[in-house]
Amino acid sequence: MSSWTGPGIPTGGDYPPGSPARPPRHTDRGGVRPGSGLIDRGDETGPLVEPDWWAYGSTDHPDHPSGGRDGNGGFGRSHPSGPLPPMPTGVWDRLSGRPDAGEDDPTVATPRFGAVPGEPGEHDDEPTAATPRAWDEHTGALDVIGANVEEEAPRRRGRRRAARPAPADVPATEAMPAQPAARHDEEHLADEHEPVDGPEGPLTDDEIPVAPYDPRSDRSRRRRRRRPFAVLFALLVLGGIVAGIVFGGQKLLALLDPTSRDYEGAGTGEVDIRVNQGDTLSDIAQTLDDADVIASTGPFVSAAKDHPDATGIQPGVYTLRLQMSGESALELLLDPAARQVSRITLREGLSVTQVLNRLAEDTGTPLEELQRAAADPVALGLPAYADGKLEGFLFPATYDFEPGDTAVDMLAAMVARAEQAFDGLNVPEADRLVWITKASIVQAEAAGAEDMAKVARVLENRLSDGMPLQLDTTVNYANGKGGITTTAADRANPSPYNTYVHTGLPPGAISNPGEDALRAVLSPAEGDWRFFVVVNPDTGETRFARTGAEHQQNVLLFQQWLRENPEG
């Protein structure tokens, strides 16, 4: 409340800055305030009508009655108690609102921290006018540069679109007008770029809102461009790491365990490897390692243990390759084509002379070398009970002779095989020469294994009776010829092998008997036969007789066959 000291002159009071002087309030009791102490002079100072210039709001208005229009310095009054004139133009006038601004926007209440209870809070998906975002609390709900980054797509630098008007259905309280500070930043950015054309000409900075620059968009584009190369580079690095681990692991394992080293592949070149009789898998592996066929013994032995045929590797010379894997070397050793051998099969009943000729033909060994070797029984390992006679000790079987084997090696292998067979039949050494001699005759005379036991019985019966054996096979052996017949001259040979002239057994075997003949001598058939003859050499038919007359009938059958087969 203010006090009055004169008509229309205020001495105090709290008027809002920049507003016109407010007239004094009058009472309805004769214009004098009760208790004021003033004398009523009868002035008619009732309520006055506000003049039109009050609505101008400022003395800067062109129609304001200032500047001495009324001759009183612009402050003339038509009534002594009229309203006070406006205050002089000052700072407060310039801070007043713009004439075209209209009414101020309604104030929006912004919570300081968090959300108001009962209203959408910080856990809602989208912020609202009642739930400001994190930066609103510090900016007073002003527009913040970058606040719309997540809401608008990145724009090309230097190009800005005109601000879109707020939707009609959005309440006025939710629209936050752009502030001068934000506009200043936008004008500063716009100065660096060319003007943007709008539908009606170039747009001004105030008409082109600028989305703040988002460096994440450029980084994402560069990242997308680099992504294929980064993936390829990562794959190459990963492959190198894996290869390094594998290669390094192999090297480390080889250092820690030298026996685990192994070559890769089937190897190159050629090398001859000899597997000796009685070699174990470890012995063979060591031979291969020494010749650089395999890198170490471990892989070969491991592969051999897993292969069921590995224990059947035969002695001999094998053509292998250098620097093979352990598994490849094993497979080649099991291949018969890799073995360098001369395989010879000696049938039963061949004489020493016939065996030497066969060896020379099949192995390429000179016959003279073989004959010299046969004349050295000690070098061949011939037993003492043989009396230096090789006949009967070249056991009939199949032999594999390797490159480099000598004549002595070949003949010695046959003698060793014969001793192996003799030992298996458990014949005492003191009886072996007689036993082998009988078996050689049975082998030469019998046409088949089924007749050997009968022939053995005839020999036993004639020897027990003291009769000469009279065997053509012994006569032919003495004469160095073959066949099943003899002549008178042949039978006249005084050789101890001529059983027509000498009774009993010859001094040694006449052939190299097989196991069947040896067994037949040990177990002759039961019978009283004294004679036998092969009546049909083509079929091997043999007839046995107890008497000489019966035997002559069988001889006539044989002679008939000879006439039918003059070439014998």
Coordinates of C-alpha atoms in Angstrom, one line a residue:
M1 CA 0.0 0.0 0.0
S2 CA 1.2 3.6 -0.8
S3 CA 0.5 7.0 0.8
W4 CA -0.5 10.1 -1.1
T5 CA 1.2 13.5 -0.5
G6 CA -0.5 15.3 -3.4
P7 CA -2.9 14.7 -6.2
G8 CA -1.7 11.9 -8.5
I9 CA 2.0 11.8 -7.2
P10 CA 3.0 8.5 -5.8
T11 CA 5.8 8.5 -3.2
G12 CA 6.3 4.8 -3.0
G13 CA 4.7 1.5 -3.8
D14 CA 5.7 -1.7 -5.3
Y15 CA 4.7 -1.4 -9.0
P16 CA 6.0 -4.0 -11.4
P17 CA 8.9 -2.7 -13.4
G18 CA 8.0 -1.4 -16.9
S19 CA 4.3 -1.1 -16.2
P20 CA 2.4 2.3 -16.3
A21 CA 1.7 4.2 -13.0
R22 CA -1.2 2.7 -11.3
P23 CA -3.9 5.3 -10.2
P24 CA -4.8 5.5 -6.5
R25 CA -7.6 3.5 -5.3
H26 CA -10.6 5.7 -4.0
T27 CA -13.2 4.8 -1.6
D28 CA -16.9 5.3 -1.9
R29 CA -17.1 7.6 1.0
G30 CA -16.7 11.0 -0.6
G31 CA -13.3 10.3 -2.0
V32 CA -11.5 10.5 1.4
R33 CA -9.9 7.4 2.9
P34 CA -11.1 7.0 6.5
G35 CA -8.4 7.8 9.0
S36 CA -6.2 9.5 6.4
G37 CA -6.2 12.9 8.1
L38 CA -6.9 14.7 4.8
I39 CA -9.5 17.5 4.3
D40 CA -12.1 16.9 1.8
R41 CA -12.0 19.8 -0.7
G42 CA -14.8 18.6 -2.8
D43 CA -12.7 17.5 -5.8
E44 CA -14.6 15.2 -8.0
T45 CA -12.2 12.4 -8.2
G46 CA -14.2 9.5 -8.9
P47 CA -13.2 6.5 -10.9
L48 CA -11.7 7.4 -14.3
V49 CA -11.7 5.7 -17.6
E50 CA -8.3 4.4 -18.7
P51 CA -7.0 6.3 -21.7
D52 CA -6.3 4.5 -25.0
W53 CA -2.6 5.0 -24.8
W54 CA -2.4 2.8 -21.8
A55 CA -2.7 -0.2 -24.1
Y56 CA 0.5 0.9 -26.0
G57 CA 2.6 -0.6 -23.2
S58 CA 5.7 1.6 -24.0
T59 CA 6.5 5.2 -24.8
D60 CA 8.3 3.9 -27.8
H61 CA 5.0 3.4 -29.6
P62 CA 4.5 5.8 -32.4
D63 CA 1.0 6.8 -31.2
H64 CA 2.0 7.3 -27.6
P65 CA 1.2 10.9 -26.5
S66 CA 4.8 11.8 -25.7
G67 CA 7.2 14.4 -27.0
G68 CA 5.2 17.6 -25.9
R69 CA 2.2 17.1 -28.1
D70 CA 0.0 18.7 -25.5
G71 CA 2.4 21.7 -24.7
N72 CA 3.3 20.2 -21.4
G73 CA 6.2 18.3 -22.3
G74 CA 4.2 15.3 -23.4
F75 CA 2.9 14.7 -19.9
G76 CA -0.2 16.9 -20.0
R77 CA -3.3 15.7 -18.3
S78 CA -6.8 16.7 -18.9
H79 CA -7.7 16.1 -15.3
P80 CA -5.8 17.0 -12.2
S81 CA -6.5 13.6 -10.7
G82 CA -5.9 11.7 -14.0
P83 CA -3.6 8.7 -14.3
L84 CA 0.1 9.3 -14.0
P85 CA 2.0 9.4 -17.2
P86 CA 4.2 6.5 -18.2
M87 CA 7.6 6.1 -16.9
P88 CA 10.5 7.2 -19.2
T89 CA 11.9 4.7 -21.6
G90 CA 14.5 2.5 -19.9
V91 CA 16.0 -0.9 -19.7
W92 CA 12.8 -2.6 -18.5
D93 CA 11.0 -1.5 -21.7
R94 CA 13.6 -3.3 -23.8
L95 CA 13.2 -6.5 -21.8
S96 CA 9.5 -6.6 -22.4
G97 CA 8.0 -9.2 -24.8
R98 CA 7.9 -8.6 -28.6
P99 CA 4.6 -7.1 -29.9
D100 CA 4.1 -10.1 -32.2
A101 CA 4.9 -12.7 -29.7
G102 CA 1.4 -13.1 -28.4
E103 CA 0.8 -14.7 -25.2
D104 CA 3.6 -16.5 -23.4
D105 CA 3.6 -20.3 -23.7
P106 CA 2.3 -22.0 -20.7
T107 CA 4.9 -23.1 -18.2
V108 CA 5.8 -26.8 -18.2
A109 CA 6.5 -28.4 -14.9
T110 CA 9.7 -30.4 -15.1
P111 CA 10.6 -32.8 -12.2
R112 CA 14.2 -32.3 -11.0
F113 CA 15.1 -35.9 -10.4
G114 CA 13.5 -39.1 -11.7
A115 CA 9.8 -39.4 -12.4
V116 CA 6.8 -38.2 -10.5
P117 CA 5.1 -41.0 -8.7
G118 CA 2.1 -42.3 -10.6
E119 CA 3.4 -41.0 -13.9
P120 CA 5.6 -42.6 -16.6
G121 CA 9.1 -43.1 -15.2
E122 CA 12.6 -43.8 -16.2
H123 CA 11.8 -47.4 -17.1
D124 CA 9.3 -46.5 -19.8
D125 CA 10.4 -47.1 -23.4
E126 CA 10.0 -43.5 -24.6
P127 CA 10.3 -40.2 -22.6
T128 CA 7.3 -37.9 -22.3
A129 CA 6.8 -34.3 -21.3
A130 CA 6.4 -35.4 -17.7
T131 CA 9.5 -37.7 -17.8
P132 CA 12.4 -35.7 -19.0
R133 CA 15.5 -37.3 -20.3
A134 CA 18.8 -37.4 -18.4
W135 CA 20.1 -34.1 -19.8
D136 CA 16.8 -32.1 -19.3
E137 CA 17.5 -31.8 -15.6
H138 CA 20.7 -29.9 -16.3
T139 CA 19.5 -27.8 -19.2
G140 CA 16.1 -26.7 -17.9
A141 CA 14.3 -28.6 -20.5
L142 CA 15.9 -26.6 -23.3
D143 CA 16.7 -28.2 -26.7
V144 CA 20.1 -30.0 -26.5
I145 CA 22.3 -30.5 -29.5
G146 CA 22.4 -34.2 -30.2
A147 CA 19.2 -35.0 -28.4
N148 CA 17.5 -36.2 -31.5
V149 CA 20.4 -38.4 -32.7
E150 CA 18.6 -41.6 -31.8
E151 CA 15.4 -40.3 -33.4
E152 CA 16.5 -39.1 -36.8
A153 CA 18.6 -40.8 -39.5
P154 CA 22.0 -39.3 -40.2
R155 CA 21.9 -36.5 -42.7
R156 CA 24.4 -35.4 -45.4
R157 CA 26.8 -32.8 -44.0
G158 CA 25.8 -29.3 -45.0
R159 CA 22.2 -30.2 -45.9
R160 CA 19.5 -29.4 -43.4
R161 CA 15.8 -29.8 -43.8
A162 CA 13.2 -27.3 -42.6
A163 CA 11.8 -28.0 -39.2
R164 CA 8.6 -30.0 -39.3
P165 CA 5.7 -28.4 -37.4
A166 CA 4.5 -30.2 -34.4
P167 CA 1.5 -32.5 -35.0
A168 CA -1.8 -30.9 -34.5
D169 CA -2.9 -33.4 -31.9
V170 CA 0.1 -32.8 -29.6
P171 CA -0.9 -30.5 -26.6
A172 CA 0.8 -27.2 -26.4
T173 CA 2.3 -28.0 -23.1
E174 CA 4.4 -30.8 -24.7
A175 CA 6.0 -28.6 -27.4
M176 CA 9.4 -27.2 -26.3
P177 CA 10.4 -24.2 -28.5
A178 CA 13.9 -23.9 -29.7
Q179 CA 16.1 -21.6 -27.6
P180 CA 18.4 -18.8 -28.8
A181 CA 21.4 -20.7 -27.6
A182 CA 20.6 -23.6 -29.8
R183 CA 19.9 -21.3 -32.7
H184 CA 23.3 -19.6 -32.3
D185 CA 25.1 -23.0 -32.6
E186 CA 23.0 -23.8 -35.7
E187 CA 23.9 -20.5 -37.3
H188 CA 27.6 -21.1 -36.5
L189 CA 27.5 -24.5 -38.3
A190 CA 25.4 -23.1 -41.2
D191 CA 28.1 -20.5 -42.0
E192 CA 30.4 -23.3 -43.2
H193 CA 28.2 -24.7 -45.9
E194 CA 26.4 -23.6 -49.0
P195 CA 22.8 -22.3 -48.7
V196 CA 19.9 -24.7 -49.1
D197 CA 17.2 -24.0 -51.6
G198 CA 13.6 -24.3 -50.5
P199 CA 10.3 -24.3 -52.5
E200 CA 10.2 -20.5 -52.5
G201 CA 13.9 -19.6 -52.6
P202 CA 16.9 -20.0 -50.4
L203 CA 16.1 -20.9 -46.8
T204 CA 17.6 -18.8 -44.0
D205 CA 19.4 -20.3 -41.1
D206 CA 16.4 -19.8 -38.9
E207 CA 14.3 -21.9 -41.2
I208 CA 16.7 -24.8 -41.5
P209 CA 17.1 -26.9 -38.4
V210 CA 20.4 -28.7 -38.3
A211 CA 20.7 -32.1 -36.8
P212 CA 23.9 -32.3 -34.7
Y213 CA 26.8 -34.1 -36.3
D214 CA 27.0 -37.7 -35.1
P215 CA 30.5 -39.1 -35.5
R216 CA 29.2 -42.6 -34.8
S217 CA 27.6 -42.6 -38.3
D218 CA 30.9 -42.1 -40.0
R219 CA 32.6 -44.7 -37.8
S220 CA 29.8 -47.2 -38.6
R221 CA 30.2 -46.6 -42.3
R222 CA 34.0 -47.0 -42.1
R223 CA 33.5 -50.1 -40.0
R224 CA 31.1 -51.7 -42.5
R225 CA 33.6 -51.0 -45.3
R226 CA 36.4 -52.6 -43.3
R227 CA 34.4 -55.6 -42.0
P228 CA 35.0 -58.0 -45.0
F229 CA 38.8 -57.3 -44.9
A230 CA 38.9 -57.6 -41.2
V231 CA 37.1 -61.0 -41.4
L232 CA 39.5 -62.2 -44.1
F233 CA 42.5 -61.0 -42.1
A234 CA 41.2 -62.7 -39.0
L235 CA 40.8 -66.0 -40.8
L236 CA 44.3 -65.8 -42.2
V237 CA 45.7 -65.1 -38.8
L238 CA 43.7 -67.9 -37.3
G239 CA 44.9 -70.3 -40.0
G240 CA 48.5 -69.3 -39.4
I241 CA 48.1 -69.9 -35.7
V242 CA 46.6 -73.4 -36.2
A243 CA 49.4 -74.3 -38.7
G244 CA 52.0 -73.0 -36.3
I245 CA 50.5 -75.1 -33.5
V246 CA 50.5 -78.3 -35.6
F247 CA 53.9 -77.8 -37.0
G248 CA 55.4 -76.7 -33.7
G249 CA 53.7 -79.5 -31.9
Q250 CA 55.3 -82.0 -34.3
K251 CA 58.7 -80.5 -33.9
L252 CA 58.4 -80.4 -30.1
L253 CA 57.2 -84.0 -30.1
A254 CA 60.1 -85.0 -32.3
L255 CA 62.5 -83.3 -29.9
L256 CA 61.0 -84.9 -26.8
D257 CA 60.7 -88.4 -28.4
P258 CA 63.0 -89.0 -31.4
T259 CA 61.4 -92.4 -32.0
S260 CA 58.1 -90.7 -32.9
R261 CA 59.4 -88.8 -35.9
D262 CA 57.8 -89.8 -39.2
Y263 CA 58.0 -88.9 -42.8
E264 CA 55.0 -88.1 -44.9
G265 CA 53.9 -89.8 -48.2
A266 CA 55.2 -92.8 -50.1
G267 CA 58.8 -91.6 -50.4
T268 CA 61.1 -91.3 -53.5
G269 CA 63.8 -93.3 -55.2
E270 CA 64.7 -97.0 -54.6
V271 CA 66.7 -98.9 -52.0
D272 CA 67.1 -102.6 -51.3
I273 CA 66.3 -103.8 -47.8
R274 CA 67.1 -107.3 -46.5
V275 CA 65.0 -109.0 -43.9
N276 CA 66.9 -111.8 -42.2
Q277 CA 65.5 -115.0 -40.9
G278 CA 64.2 -114.6 -37.4
D279 CA 64.0 -110.7 -37.5
T280 CA 61.4 -109.2 -35.2
L281 CA 59.3 -106.2 -36.1
S282 CA 61.6 -104.0 -34.1
D283 CA 64.6 -105.5 -35.9
I284 CA 63.0 -104.7 -39.3
A285 CA 62.1 -101.2 -38.1
Q286 CA 65.7 -100.5 -37.1
T287 CA 67.0 -101.8 -40.5
L288 CA 64.6 -99.4 -42.2
D289 CA 65.6 -96.5 -40.0
D290 CA 69.3 -97.1 -40.6
A291 CA 68.6 -97.0 -44.4
D292 CA 66.6 -93.7 -44.1
V293 CA 63.5 -95.5 -45.4
I294 CA 61.6 -94.3 -42.2
A295 CA 62.3 -91.4 -39.9
S296 CA 62.1 -93.4 -36.7
T297 CA 61.1 -96.9 -35.5
G298 CA 58.0 -95.8 -33.5
P299 CA 55.5 -95.1 -36.3
F300 CA 56.4 -98.3 -38.2
V301 CA 56.1 -100.5 -35.1
S302 CA 52.8 -98.9 -34.1
A303 CA 51.4 -99.5 -37.6
A304 CA 52.7 -103.1 -37.6
K305 CA 51.0 -103.9 -34.3
D306 CA 47.7 -102.8 -35.7
H307 CA 48.1 -104.9 -38.9
P308 CA 47.3 -108.7 -38.6
D309 CA 49.6 -109.7 -41.5
A310 CA 52.7 -107.8 -40.2
T311 CA 54.0 -110.9 -38.5
G312 CA 54.1 -112.8 -41.8
I313 CA 56.8 -110.7 -43.4
Q314 CA 59.2 -113.2 -45.0
P315 CA 63.0 -113.0 -45.0
G316 CA 64.3 -111.6 -48.2
V317 CA 65.3 -108.5 -50.2
Y318 CA 62.6 -105.9 -50.6
T319 CA 62.7 -102.9 -53.0
L320 CA 61.5 -99.9 -50.9
R321 CA 61.8 -96.1 -51.3
L322 CA 63.6 -93.5 -49.2
Q323 CA 61.9 -91.3 -46.6
M324 CA 58.6 -93.2 -46.5
S325 CA 56.0 -92.9 -43.7
G326 CA 56.0 -95.9 -41.3
E327 CA 52.6 -97.0 -42.6
S328 CA 53.6 -96.8 -46.3
A329 CA 56.8 -98.8 -45.6
L330 CA 54.7 -101.6 -43.9
E331 CA 52.3 -101.8 -46.8
L332 CA 55.2 -102.2 -49.3
L333 CA 56.8 -104.9 -47.2
L334 CA 53.5 -106.8 -47.3
D335 CA 53.3 -106.5 -51.1
P336 CA 54.8 -109.6 -52.8
A337 CA 55.8 -107.6 -55.8
A338 CA 58.3 -105.6 -53.6
R339 CA 60.3 -108.7 -52.7
Q340 CA 63.2 -109.5 -54.9
V341 CA 63.3 -113.3 -55.0
S342 CA 63.9 -116.2 -57.3
R343 CA 61.3 -118.7 -56.3
I344 CA 62.0 -122.4 -57.1
T345 CA 59.9 -125.4 -56.3
L346 CA 61.8 -128.7 -56.2
R347 CA 59.5 -131.8 -56.6
E348 CA 60.1 -135.1 -54.8
G349 CA 62.4 -137.7 -56.4
L350 CA 64.9 -135.4 -58.1
S351 CA 68.5 -136.4 -57.9
V352 CA 71.3 -134.0 -57.0
T353 CA 72.3 -133.6 -60.6
Q354 CA 68.8 -132.7 -61.6
V355 CA 68.5 -130.1 -58.7
L356 CA 71.8 -128.4 -59.7
N357 CA 70.6 -128.0 -63.3
R358 CA 67.3 -126.6 -62.2
L359 CA 69.0 -124.0 -59.9
A360 CA 71.4 -122.9 -62.6
E361 CA 68.4 -122.4 -65.0
D362 CA 66.1 -120.5 -62.6
T363 CA 68.5 -118.4 -60.7
G364 CA 71.2 -117.7 -63.3
T365 CA 73.9 -119.1 -61.0
P366 CA 76.6 -120.8 -63.1
L367 CA 76.4 -124.6 -63.0
E368 CA 80.1 -124.9 -62.2
E369 CA 79.6 -122.8 -59.0
L370 CA 76.8 -125.1 -58.0
Q371 CA 78.9 -128.2 -58.6
R372 CA 81.8 -126.9 -56.6
A373 CA 79.5 -126.1 -53.8
A374 CA 78.0 -129.6 -53.8
A375 CA 81.5 -131.1 -53.5
D376 CA 82.1 -129.3 -50.2
P377 CA 79.8 -131.0 -47.7
V378 CA 81.3 -129.1 -44.7
A379 CA 80.4 -125.7 -46.2
L380 CA 76.9 -127.0 -46.8
G381 CA 76.4 -128.2 -43.2
L382 CA 75.9 -131.8 -44.2
P383 CA 75.6 -134.0 -41.1
A384 CA 78.3 -136.6 -40.3
Y385 CA 76.0 -139.6 -40.7
A386 CA 75.6 -138.7 -44.4
D387 CA 79.1 -139.9 -45.1
G388 CA 79.8 -136.9 -47.4
K389 CA 76.9 -137.9 -49.7
L390 CA 74.6 -135.0 -50.7
E391 CA 72.0 -137.2 -52.3
G392 CA 68.9 -137.4 -50.2
F393 CA 69.6 -134.2 -48.3
L394 CA 68.4 -131.6 -50.8
F395 CA 64.9 -131.6 -49.4
P396 CA 62.1 -131.1 -52.0
A397 CA 60.2 -127.9 -51.2
T398 CA 59.7 -124.3 -52.5
Y399 CA 62.6 -121.9 -52.0
D400 CA 63.0 -118.2 -52.4
F401 CA 66.5 -117.2 -53.3
E402 CA 67.4 -113.5 -53.2
P403 CA 69.8 -111.4 -55.3
G404 CA 73.3 -112.0 -54.0
D405 CA 72.6 -115.5 -52.7
T406 CA 75.5 -117.8 -53.6
A407 CA 75.5 -121.4 -54.6
V408 CA 76.6 -122.4 -51.2
D409 CA 73.7 -120.4 -49.7
M410 CA 71.2 -122.1 -51.9
L411 CA 72.4 -125.7 -51.2
A412 CA 72.9 -125.0 -47.5
A413 CA 69.3 -123.8 -47.3
M414 CA 68.1 -127.2 -48.7
V415 CA 70.2 -129.2 -46.4
A416 CA 68.9 -127.3 -43.4
R417 CA 65.3 -127.9 -44.6
A418 CA 66.0 -131.6 -44.8
E419 CA 67.4 -131.8 -41.3
Q420 CA 64.3 -129.9 -40.1
A421 CA 62.0 -132.6 -41.7
F422 CA 64.1 -135.5 -40.3
D423 CA 64.0 -134.0 -36.8
G424 CA 60.3 -133.7 -37.0
L425 CA 59.9 -137.4 -37.7
N426 CA 62.0 -138.4 -34.7
V427 CA 64.3 -140.8 -36.4
P428 CA 67.6 -141.5 -34.6
E429 CA 70.6 -140.2 -36.4
A430 CA 72.2 -143.7 -36.4
D431 CA 69.3 -145.0 -38.4
R432 CA 68.8 -142.0 -40.7
L433 CA 71.1 -142.9 -43.6
V434 CA 69.4 -146.4 -44.1
W435 CA 66.0 -144.8 -43.6
I436 CA 66.7 -142.1 -46.2
T437 CA 68.1 -144.6 -48.7
K438 CA 64.9 -146.8 -48.4
A439 CA 62.7 -143.7 -48.7
S440 CA 64.6 -142.6 -51.9
I441 CA 63.9 -146.0 -53.5
V442 CA 60.3 -145.9 -52.5
Q443 CA 60.0 -142.3 -53.9
A444 CA 61.5 -143.4 -57.3
E445 CA 59.6 -146.7 -57.7
A446 CA 56.0 -145.8 -56.5
A447 CA 53.7 -144.2 -58.9
G448 CA 51.7 -142.5 -56.2
A449 CA 51.5 -141.9 -52.5
E450 CA 48.9 -144.7 -52.1
D451 CA 51.4 -147.3 -53.3
M452 CA 54.4 -146.1 -51.2
A453 CA 53.5 -148.2 -48.1
K454 CA 53.2 -151.4 -50.3
V455 CA 56.6 -150.7 -52.0
A456 CA 58.1 -150.2 -48.6
R457 CA 56.7 -153.6 -47.5
V458 CA 58.2 -155.3 -50.6
L459 CA 61.6 -153.9 -49.8
E460 CA 61.4 -155.1 -46.2
N461 CA 60.2 -158.7 -47.3
R462 CA 63.0 -159.1 -49.9
L463 CA 65.7 -157.7 -47.6
S464 CA 64.5 -160.1 -44.8
D465 CA 64.6 -163.0 -47.3
G466 CA 68.1 -162.0 -48.6
M467 CA 66.8 -161.6 -52.1
P468 CA 68.5 -159.0 -54.4
L469 CA 66.3 -156.0 -54.9
Q470 CA 66.8 -156.0 -58.7
L471 CA 65.4 -152.4 -59.1
D472 CA 65.8 -150.7 -62.4
T473 CA 65.9 -147.3 -60.7
T474 CA 69.1 -148.1 -58.9
V475 CA 70.7 -149.4 -62.1
N476 CA 69.8 -146.2 -64.0
Y477 CA 71.1 -144.1 -61.1
A478 CA 74.4 -146.0 -61.3
N479 CA 74.5 -145.3 -65.1
G480 CA 73.5 -141.7 -64.7
K481 CA 70.4 -142.0 -66.7
G482 CA 66.7 -141.8 -66.2
G483 CA 63.7 -143.8 -67.3
I484 CA 61.9 -146.9 -66.1
T485 CA 63.7 -149.6 -68.1
T486 CA 67.2 -150.9 -68.3
T487 CA 69.3 -152.8 -70.8
A488 CA 71.5 -155.8 -70.3
A489 CA 74.5 -153.5 -70.5
D490 CA 73.0 -151.3 -67.9
R491 CA 72.5 -154.1 -65.6
A492 CA 76.1 -155.3 -66.0
N493 CA 77.5 -152.1 -64.4
P494 CA 79.5 -153.1 -61.3
S495 CA 78.4 -150.0 -59.4
P496 CA 77.4 -150.6 -55.8
Y497 CA 74.1 -148.9 -56.8
N498 CA 73.4 -151.8 -59.2
T499 CA 71.0 -153.9 -57.1
Y500 CA 71.0 -156.6 -59.8
V501 CA 74.6 -157.3 -59.0
H502 CA 74.7 -156.5 -55.3
T503 CA 72.3 -157.6 -52.7
G504 CA 71.0 -155.4 -50.0
L505 CA 70.6 -151.6 -50.1
P506 CA 72.9 -149.3 -52.2
P507 CA 75.4 -147.2 -50.2
G508 CA 73.2 -144.1 -50.2
A509 CA 70.0 -142.6 -51.5
I510 CA 69.3 -142.4 -55.2
S511 CA 67.0 -139.4 -55.0
N512 CA 65.7 -136.8 -52.6
P513 CA 62.6 -138.3 -51.0
G514 CA 59.7 -136.3 -49.7
E515 CA 57.9 -136.6 -46.5
D516 CA 55.3 -139.2 -47.8
A517 CA 58.1 -141.6 -48.7
L518 CA 59.8 -141.0 -45.4
R519 CA 56.7 -141.8 -43.5
A520 CA 55.9 -144.9 -45.7
V521 CA 59.3 -146.4 -44.7
L522 CA 58.5 -145.8 -41.1
S523 CA 55.1 -147.5 -41.4
P524 CA 55.1 -150.1 -44.3
A525 CA 51.8 -151.8 -45.3
E526 CA 51.0 -155.3 -44.1
G527 CA 51.4 -157.9 -46.8
D528 CA 53.6 -160.8 -48.2
W529 CA 54.4 -159.2 -51.6
R530 CA 57.7 -159.9 -53.0
F531 CA 57.2 -158.4 -56.5
F532 CA 55.6 -155.2 -58.1
V533 CA 55.6 -153.6 -61.5
V534 CA 54.0 -150.5 -63.0
V535 CA 51.8 -151.9 -65.9
N536 CA 50.7 -148.5 -67.1
P537 CA 53.1 -145.6 -66.6
D538 CA 50.5 -143.1 -68.0
T539 CA 48.0 -143.9 -65.2
G540 CA 50.6 -145.1 -62.6
E541 CA 48.8 -148.4 -62.2
T542 CA 51.0 -150.7 -60.2
R543 CA 50.5 -154.4 -59.5
F544 CA 51.9 -156.4 -56.6
A545 CA 52.6 -160.3 -56.6
R546 CA 53.5 -162.9 -54.0
T547 CA 55.0 -165.4 -56.5
G548 CA 57.3 -165.1 -59.5
A549 CA 54.7 -166.6 -61.9
E550 CA 52.1 -164.0 -60.9
H551 CA 54.7 -161.4 -61.3
Q552 CA 55.5 -162.6 -64.9
Q553 CA 51.8 -162.1 -65.9
N554 CA 52.1 -158.5 -64.7
V555 CA 55.3 -158.0 -66.6
L556 CA 53.6 -159.0 -69.8
L557 CA 51.0 -156.2 -69.3
F558 CA 53.9 -153.7 -68.9
Q559 CA 55.6 -155.0 -72.1
Q560 CA 52.4 -154.6 -74.0
W561 CA 52.2 -150.9 -72.9
L562 CA 55.8 -150.4 -74.1
R563 CA 54.9 -151.8 -77.5
E564 CA 52.0 -149.4 -77.6
N565 CA 54.2 -146.5 -76.5
P566 CA 57.6 -147.1 -78.2
E567 CA 58.9 -143.7 -77.1
G568 CA 58.3 -144.8 -73.5

